[in-house]
Amino acid sequence: MAECGASGGGSSGDSLDKSITLPPDEIFRNLENAKRFAIDIGGSLTKLAYYSTVQHKVAKVRSFDHSGKDAEQDHEPPYEISVQEEITARLHFVKFENTYIEACLDFIKDHLVNTETKVIQATGGGAYKFKDLIEEKLRLKVDKEDVMTCLIKGCNFVLKNIPQEAFMYQKDSDPEFRFQTNHPNIFPYLLVNIGSGVSIVKVETEDRFEWVGGSSIGGGTFWGLGALLTKTKKFDELLHLASKGQHANVDMLVQDIYGGAHQTLGLSGNLIASSFGKSATADREFSKEDMAKSLLHMISNDIGQLACLYARLHCLDRVYFGGFFIRGHPVTMRTITYSINFFSKGEVQALFLRHEGYLGAIGAFLKGAEQDNPNQYSWGENYAGSSGLMSTSPELCPTQRTRSGTFDLLEMDRLERPLVNLPLLLDPSSYVPDTVDLTDDALARKYWLTCFEEALDGVVKRAVASQPESADAAERAEKFRQKYWSKLQTLRHQPFAYGTLTVRSLLDTREHCLNEFSFPDPYSKVKQKENGIALKCFQGVVHALDSLGWEERQLALVKGLLAGNVFDWGAKAVSDVLESDPQFGFEEAKRKLQERPWLVDSYNKWLQRLKGPPHKCALIFADNSGIDIILGVFPFVRELLFRGTEVILACNSGPALNDVTYNESLIVADRIAAMDPVVHSALQEERLLLVQTGSSSPCLDLSRLDQGLAVLARERGADLVVIEGMGRAVHTNYHAALRCESLKLAVVKNAWLAERLGGRLFSVIFKYEVPAE
């Protein structure tokens, strides 16, 4: 969030520079490449949306051209790496007070270079008020869009693309936000928009929705009556008064009417029997705070009962609330939540949205960009460029509710390919990728945040070392350090800023920040070197395995998988060893492994299964480059192929730590095929297929996978899923329930986590699961 001071006018961006502490180009980022605009202007806030192209560095790998050479040189790496510029699409959303609109429009006008459009889509009541100003400043024609259509389109977009967009609000919990995992099918739902009045809309599909009801008693009623009662003209100040009030001083409660007899009626004595009931008979003045609280309860209860009745009438259990009455205010969220819970007897949940304030701007943008068909893509929140959800507790920060002079930012990156659920999930609607919720677990949160802080120096050092030819690498790496450190401090105080806090979200935020400062693949040279070393050992490892008896070989293959998984540069216990002992290799890693019985050990059950018929098709999610993929995974793949099982080998689409990428896996597989006839024929006959996951994370979310992978898994009838590595099989998916057999295996390379799981460093998890019939 960028803090601001007083606003001013002016004909350039100078006034904006003076009124905010963050440079304007850190708020309106990539503005020079903006192609399309939309704006949503409400009574007090403006939300600007624009689409831009972002140029960033990517590390590309490709095989050497050996035409005209007799053979490769022994010392030559297995492939070459080049850093290239790539252009991707990004959506930017900026929210600011209407006070700043002229200064912001001036800044945008001065920095527009490559815009492709002559039109700006506009929605909200202020679109009419500011139409002439926008057209004059930006020289773009204002096209006004229907408010409700924009809200629905925006709501659909965030629910589809931001996995933890919706939350329940629980005032007395720590934290107060309880995030919901999005249902794979977001429809149908009820949207209750509380502006001046109340609109209730039933949304059935992307394009089909209907207004089913509403009320004239809404946010405007609270504001208007509140102003008459308290002489307070500002909405946020009125809510602040309400947060300090005691409504029972003004309201007549059930116990005030029935005394102790209320229990025989089955009613709570604290229920409101009559809003403002005491004011008719009491001969005294009431405080502004108490009257504001009573008014808030009266209107919230009315809206809650109305929403509950419409939800029941249309058989809907998902009800999302939005509008300026909500806008992240804890007191309104609490009273709405209580009301819905009371009237539905807990059957309907009140759900709120992290990005509720942006729905209109997102919808207006989508309306204007229909020819680009943005809905055919998947989008992902860029944590590096987004403000996140701020704490809304008035007790913690009484001045923040005014939101005076703050700019909220949201950035969404367009992903290369559509992401979908893995069809092998047992119940996609209840799937939660992450094993531990750090938002809930304060002890784990403190440990992991400290762990990531302590690892920061090493990441910075690795980033600089990955670009020795770059003159500004050290400067960019320092900016990365500051940005990620700042994110970690935000998450210490507001662990809910980007949804549920998990080890996965901490890792992903770090990757986003590295990309932000053009460090696309800090481990590219490490991976290149380790892949080269491991390829030279492949034939020897396979020869040794082939010389073993069948049962002895099965255990050796599993131990090879586990030993390979030790080579994880993301684990400090491992990176310390690898940096201090360059000779540490495959055999040394095997000796590090815990002896059987392992911490989680269902190997005997797995061995018995192998004595049965072969699996039809195995889907394997690989982890690290080098020894892991080449000496651990590929011999295991080779054995499955030999048994008659087809294999889909899935690797990350983009880089993260030293994890193997899809493009690297293609080169590695090609090199192995040149040495091994089993792998060679399987590739030729498409019994071994290499695919990308659609992810650039060290963890794995099975609800957001590349569509091509999902289609292939279904077409090939995958009946075994193998997930390896601490990030994919322990931090995520440890409890994932699948429709088919699964193998989750990892070496625990973190002493604190190992102790928590009841083991020690380098404990082994080998979890073979068969779904219940």
GROMACS .gro file of C-alpha atoms in nm, residues 435-694:
model
  260
  435THR     CA    1  -0.094  -2.959   0.453
  436VAL     CA    2  -0.046  -2.689   0.718
  437ASP     CA    3  -0.238  -2.362   0.746
  438LEU     CA    4   0.016  -2.111   0.881
  439THR     CA    5  -0.261  -1.856   0.928
  440ASP     CA    6  -0.400  -2.082   1.203
  441ASP     CA    7  -0.079  -2.234   1.335
  442ALA     CA    8   0.107  -1.945   1.504
  443LEU     CA    9   0.407  -2.157   1.606
  444ALA     CA   10   0.458  -2.293   1.253
  445ARG     CA   11   0.401  -1.945   1.107
  446LYS     CA   12   0.672  -1.793   1.327
  447TYR     CA   13   0.916  -2.072   1.239
  448TRP     CA   14   0.864  -2.061   0.861
  449LEU     CA   15   0.869  -1.681   0.834
  450THR     CA   16   1.198  -1.677   1.026
  451CYS     CA   17   1.326  -1.962   0.809
  452PHE     CA   18   1.255  -1.767   0.490
  453GLU     CA   19   1.410  -1.452   0.636
  454GLU     CA   20   1.729  -1.639   0.727
  455ALA     CA   21   1.748  -1.797   0.380
  456LEU     CA   22   1.726  -1.458   0.207
  457ASP     CA   23   2.101  -1.388   0.201
  458GLY     CA   24   2.163  -1.721   0.029
  459VAL     CA   25   1.893  -1.654  -0.233
  460VAL     CA   26   2.039  -1.308  -0.307
  461LYS     CA   27   2.388  -1.456  -0.340
  462ARG     CA   28   2.260  -1.729  -0.574
  463ALA     CA   29   2.070  -1.473  -0.786
  464VAL     CA   30   2.381  -1.256  -0.836
  465ALA     CA   31   2.598  -1.561  -0.912
  466SER     CA   32   2.352  -1.676  -1.181
  467GLN     CA   33   2.418  -1.362  -1.390
  468PRO     CA   34   2.797  -1.301  -1.378
  469GLU     CA   35   2.792  -1.099  -1.701
  470SER     CA   36   2.529  -0.854  -1.574
  471ALA     CA   37   2.659  -0.520  -1.442
  472ASP     CA   38   2.344  -0.444  -1.241
  473ALA     CA   39   2.278  -0.794  -1.099
  474ALA     CA   40   2.386  -0.695  -0.745
  475GLU     CA   41   2.165  -0.385  -0.753
  476ARG     CA   42   1.861  -0.581  -0.875
  477ALA     CA   43   1.926  -0.856  -0.620
  478GLU     CA   44   1.926  -0.595  -0.341
  479LYS     CA   45   1.591  -0.463  -0.466
  480PHE     CA   46   1.461  -0.819  -0.463
  481ARG     CA   47   1.582  -0.857  -0.103
  482GLN     CA   48   1.403  -0.541   0.007
  483LYS     CA   49   1.081  -0.635  -0.170
  484TYR     CA   50   1.064  -0.991  -0.037
  485TRP     CA   51   1.170  -0.884   0.314
  486SER     CA   52   0.888  -0.627   0.307
  487LYS     CA   53   0.639  -0.898   0.200
  488LEU     CA   54   0.755  -1.123   0.487
  489GLN     CA   55   0.702  -0.841   0.739
  490THR     CA   56   0.354  -0.777   0.598
  491LEU     CA   57   0.275  -1.146   0.640
  492ARG     CA   58   0.401  -1.146   0.998
  493HIS     CA   59   0.139  -0.886   1.087
  494GLN     CA   60  -0.128  -0.981   0.831
  495PRO     CA   61  -0.086  -1.352   0.757
  496PHE     CA   62  -0.415  -1.348   0.564
  497ALA     CA   63  -0.295  -1.082   0.314
  498TYR     CA   64  -0.296  -1.320   0.014
  499GLY     CA   65  -0.540  -1.581   0.139
  500THR     CA   66  -0.442  -1.868   0.367
  501LEU     CA   67  -0.071  -1.841   0.449
  502THR     CA   68   0.121  -2.159   0.367
  503VAL     CA   69   0.476  -2.269   0.288
  504ARG     CA   70   0.361  -2.282  -0.075
  505SER     CA   71   0.248  -1.918  -0.076
  506LEU     CA   72   0.579  -1.811   0.085
  507LEU     CA   73   0.774  -1.997  -0.185
  508ASP     CA   74   0.553  -1.861  -0.464
  509THR     CA   75   0.584  -1.504  -0.336
  510ARG     CA   76   0.963  -1.541  -0.343
  511GLU     CA   77   0.953  -1.668  -0.704
  512HIS     CA   78   0.728  -1.375  -0.804
  513CYS     CA   79   0.970  -1.127  -0.646
  514LEU     CA   80   1.271  -1.289  -0.817
  515ASN     CA   81   1.094  -1.263  -1.153
  516GLU     CA   82   1.004  -0.903  -1.079
  517PHE     CA   83   1.374  -0.814  -1.076
  518SER     CA   84   1.472  -1.029  -1.376
  519PHE     CA   85   1.609  -1.335  -1.200
  520PRO     CA   86   1.403  -1.591  -1.393
  521ASP     CA   87   1.609  -1.898  -1.302
  522PRO     CA   88   1.885  -1.842  -1.042
  523TYR     CA   89   1.966  -2.215  -1.040
  524SER     CA   90   1.994  -2.259  -1.420
  525LYS     CA   91   2.373  -2.312  -1.417
  526VAL     CA   92   2.356  -2.537  -1.109
  527LYS     CA   93   2.097  -2.753  -1.287
  528GLN     CA   94   2.300  -2.758  -1.608
  529LYS     CA   95   2.609  -2.881  -1.421
  530GLU     CA   96   2.422  -3.138  -1.211
  531ASN     CA   97   2.233  -3.274  -1.514
  532GLY     CA   98   2.565  -3.319  -1.694
  533ILE     CA   99   2.722  -3.508  -1.401
  534ALA     CA  100   2.416  -3.729  -1.348
  535LEU     CA  101   2.388  -3.821  -1.718
  536LYS     CA  102   2.744  -3.957  -1.708
  537CYS     CA  103   2.643  -4.186  -1.419
  538PHE     CA  104   2.313  -4.309  -1.568
  539GLN     CA  105   2.438  -4.621  -1.746
  540GLY     CA  106   2.637  -4.738  -1.443
  541VAL     CA  107   2.334  -4.697  -1.213
  542VAL     CA  108   2.104  -4.884  -1.454
  543HIS     CA  109   2.358  -5.161  -1.506
  544ALA     CA  110   2.388  -5.209  -1.127
  545LEU     CA  111   2.009  -5.221  -1.092
  546ASP     CA  112   1.970  -5.473  -1.376
  547SER     CA  113   2.216  -5.707  -1.205
  548LEU     CA  114   1.992  -5.736  -0.895
  549GLY     CA  115   1.718  -5.991  -0.835
  550TRP     CA  116   1.362  -5.865  -0.887
  551GLU     CA  117   1.269  -5.801  -0.519
  552GLU     CA  118   1.608  -5.652  -0.433
  553ARG     CA  119   1.579  -5.425  -0.739
  554GLN     CA  120   1.240  -5.286  -0.632
  555LEU     CA  121   1.381  -5.169  -0.299
  556ALA     CA  122   1.693  -5.031  -0.470
  557LEU     CA  123   1.474  -4.833  -0.714
  558VAL     CA  124   1.275  -4.679  -0.429
  559LYS     CA  125   1.592  -4.595  -0.237
  560GLY     CA  126   1.728  -4.438  -0.557
  561LEU     CA  127   1.414  -4.222  -0.585
  562LEU     CA  128   1.453  -4.113  -0.223
  563ALA     CA  129   1.829  -4.052  -0.249
  564GLY     CA  130   1.771  -3.842  -0.560
  565ASN     CA  131   1.516  -3.638  -0.369
  566VAL     CA  132   1.785  -3.535  -0.119
  567PHE     CA  133   1.935  -3.303  -0.386
  568ASP     CA  134   1.714  -3.006  -0.313
  569TRP     CA  135   1.882  -2.664  -0.311
  570GLY     CA  136   1.572  -2.519  -0.148
  571ALA     CA  137   1.651  -2.704   0.177
  572LYS     CA  138   1.922  -2.533   0.386
  573ALA     CA  139   2.035  -2.864   0.541
  574VAL     CA  140   2.112  -2.986   0.187
  575SER     CA  141   2.250  -2.667   0.030
  576ASP     CA  142   2.497  -2.636   0.321
  577VAL     CA  143   2.624  -2.991   0.248
  578LEU     CA  144   2.638  -2.938  -0.130
  579GLU     CA  145   2.830  -2.611  -0.097
  580SER     CA  146   3.079  -2.745   0.161
  581ASP     CA  147   3.130  -3.087  -0.003
  582PRO     CA  148   3.129  -3.077  -0.386
  583GLN     CA  149   3.195  -3.455  -0.391
  584PHE     CA  150   2.864  -3.532  -0.217
  585GLY     CA  151   2.685  -3.762  -0.462
  586PHE     CA  152   2.424  -4.034  -0.514
  587GLU     CA  153   2.586  -4.297  -0.291
  588GLU     CA  154   2.648  -4.044  -0.014
  589ALA     CA  155   2.282  -3.942  -0.030
  590LYS     CA  156   2.172  -4.305   0.009
  591ARG     CA  157   2.377  -4.327   0.328
  592LYS     CA  158   2.199  -4.015   0.463
  593LEU     CA  159   1.858  -4.185   0.438
  594GLN     CA  160   1.682  -4.312   0.748
  595GLU     CA  161   1.699  -4.690   0.785
  596ARG     CA  162   1.376  -4.886   0.760
  597PRO     CA  163   1.121  -4.882   0.910
  598TRP     CA  164   1.080  -4.532   0.772
  599LEU     CA  165   0.884  -4.252   0.937
  600VAL     CA  166   0.591  -4.336   0.707
  601ASP     CA  167   0.648  -4.679   0.559
  602SER     CA  168   0.404  -4.864   0.337
  603TYR     CA  169   0.675  -5.013   0.117
  604ASN     CA  170   0.570  -5.374   0.192
  605LYS     CA  171   0.219  -5.294   0.071
  606TRP     CA  172   0.368  -5.139  -0.247
  607LEU     CA  173   0.588  -5.444  -0.306
  608GLN     CA  174   0.284  -5.674  -0.281
  609ARG     CA  175   0.103  -5.457  -0.536
  610LEU     CA  176   0.397  -5.488  -0.776
  611LYS     CA  177   0.356  -5.866  -0.765
  612GLY     CA  178   0.012  -5.816  -0.920
  613PRO     CA  179  -0.079  -5.701  -1.273
  614PRO     CA  180   0.094  -5.388  -1.410
  615HIS     CA  181  -0.071  -5.049  -1.386
  616LYS     CA  182  -0.220  -4.918  -1.707
  617CYS     CA  183  -0.063  -4.573  -1.686
  618ALA     CA  184   0.141  -4.391  -1.421
  619LEU     CA  185   0.137  -4.013  -1.385
  620ILE     CA  186   0.461  -3.902  -1.218
  621PHE     CA  187   0.521  -3.550  -1.086
  622ALA     CA  188   0.899  -3.498  -1.083
  623ASP     CA  189   1.088  -3.271  -0.845
  624ASN     CA  190   1.457  -3.177  -0.882
  625SER     CA  191   1.701  -3.163  -1.170
  626GLY     CA  192   2.022  -3.364  -1.181
  627ILE     CA  193   2.055  -3.676  -0.970
  628ASP     CA  194   1.687  -3.670  -0.871
  629ILE     CA  195   1.533  -3.686  -1.220
  630ILE     CA  196   1.816  -3.876  -1.392
  631LEU     CA  197   1.932  -4.134  -1.135
  632GLY     CA  198   1.616  -4.150  -0.924
  633VAL     CA  199   1.310  -4.096  -1.142
  634PHE     CA  200   1.421  -4.230  -1.481
  635PRO     CA  201   1.533  -4.576  -1.354
  636PHE     CA  202   1.194  -4.598  -1.175
  637VAL     CA  203   1.016  -4.492  -1.498
  638ARG     CA  204   1.222  -4.750  -1.691
  639GLU     CA  205   1.108  -5.029  -1.455
  640LEU     CA  206   0.742  -4.930  -1.497
  641LEU     CA  207   0.783  -4.929  -1.875
  642PHE     CA  208   0.947  -5.269  -1.857
  643ARG     CA  209   0.641  -5.397  -1.666
  644GLY     CA  210   0.413  -5.272  -1.945
  645THR     CA  211   0.292  -4.953  -1.776
  646GLU     CA  212   0.266  -4.635  -1.981
  647VAL     CA  213   0.419  -4.329  -1.811
  648ILE     CA  214   0.327  -3.961  -1.819
  649LEU     CA  215   0.617  -3.763  -1.671
  650ALA     CA  216   0.505  -3.416  -1.559
  651CYS     CA  217   0.755  -3.136  -1.491
  652ASN     CA  218   0.717  -2.766  -1.411
  653SER     CA  219   0.637  -2.532  -1.699
  654GLY     CA  220   0.865  -2.266  -1.554
  655PRO     CA  221   1.164  -2.262  -1.318
  656ALA     CA  222   1.151  -2.270  -0.938
  657LEU     CA  223   1.460  -2.340  -0.724
  658ASN     CA  224   1.647  -2.635  -0.880
  659ASP     CA  225   1.328  -2.812  -0.989
  660VAL     CA  226   1.346  -2.968  -1.334
  661THR     CA  227   1.150  -2.782  -1.602
  662TYR     CA  228   0.962  -2.937  -1.890
  663ASN     CA  229   1.214  -2.806  -2.147
  664GLU     CA  230   1.506  -2.945  -1.945
  665SER     CA  231   1.329  -3.280  -1.914
  666LEU     CA  232   1.295  -3.304  -2.295
  667ILE     CA  233   1.672  -3.270  -2.337
  668VAL     CA  234   1.748  -3.507  -2.048
  669ALA     CA  235   1.505  -3.769  -2.186
  670ASP     CA  236   1.662  -3.739  -2.531
  671ARG     CA  237   2.010  -3.794  -2.387
  672ILE     CA  238   1.893  -4.094  -2.181
  673ALA     CA  239   1.715  -4.243  -2.482
  674ALA     CA  240   2.046  -4.233  -2.672
  675MET     CA  241   2.191  -4.458  -2.400
  676ASP     CA  242   1.894  -4.679  -2.315
  677PRO     CA  243   1.680  -4.883  -2.558
  678VAL     CA  244   1.388  -4.917  -2.311
  679VAL     CA  245   1.346  -4.539  -2.281
  680HIS     CA  246   1.421  -4.489  -2.652
  681SER     CA  247   1.147  -4.723  -2.773
  682ALA     CA  248   0.898  -4.592  -2.515
  683LEU     CA  249   0.947  -4.236  -2.640
  684GLN     CA  250   0.922  -4.349  -3.004
  685GLU     CA  251   0.602  -4.545  -2.937
  686GLU     CA  252   0.455  -4.274  -2.709
  687ARG     CA  253   0.441  -4.507  -2.412
  688LEU     CA  254   0.649  -4.246  -2.231
  689LEU     CA  255   0.508  -3.894  -2.262
  690LEU     CA  256   0.663  -3.579  -2.121
  691VAL     CA  257   0.420  -3.301  -2.028
  692GLN     CA  258   0.422  -2.971  -1.844
  693THR     CA  259   0.227  -2.907  -1.526
  694GLY     CA  260   0.135  -2.544  -1.596
   0.00000   0.00000   0.00000
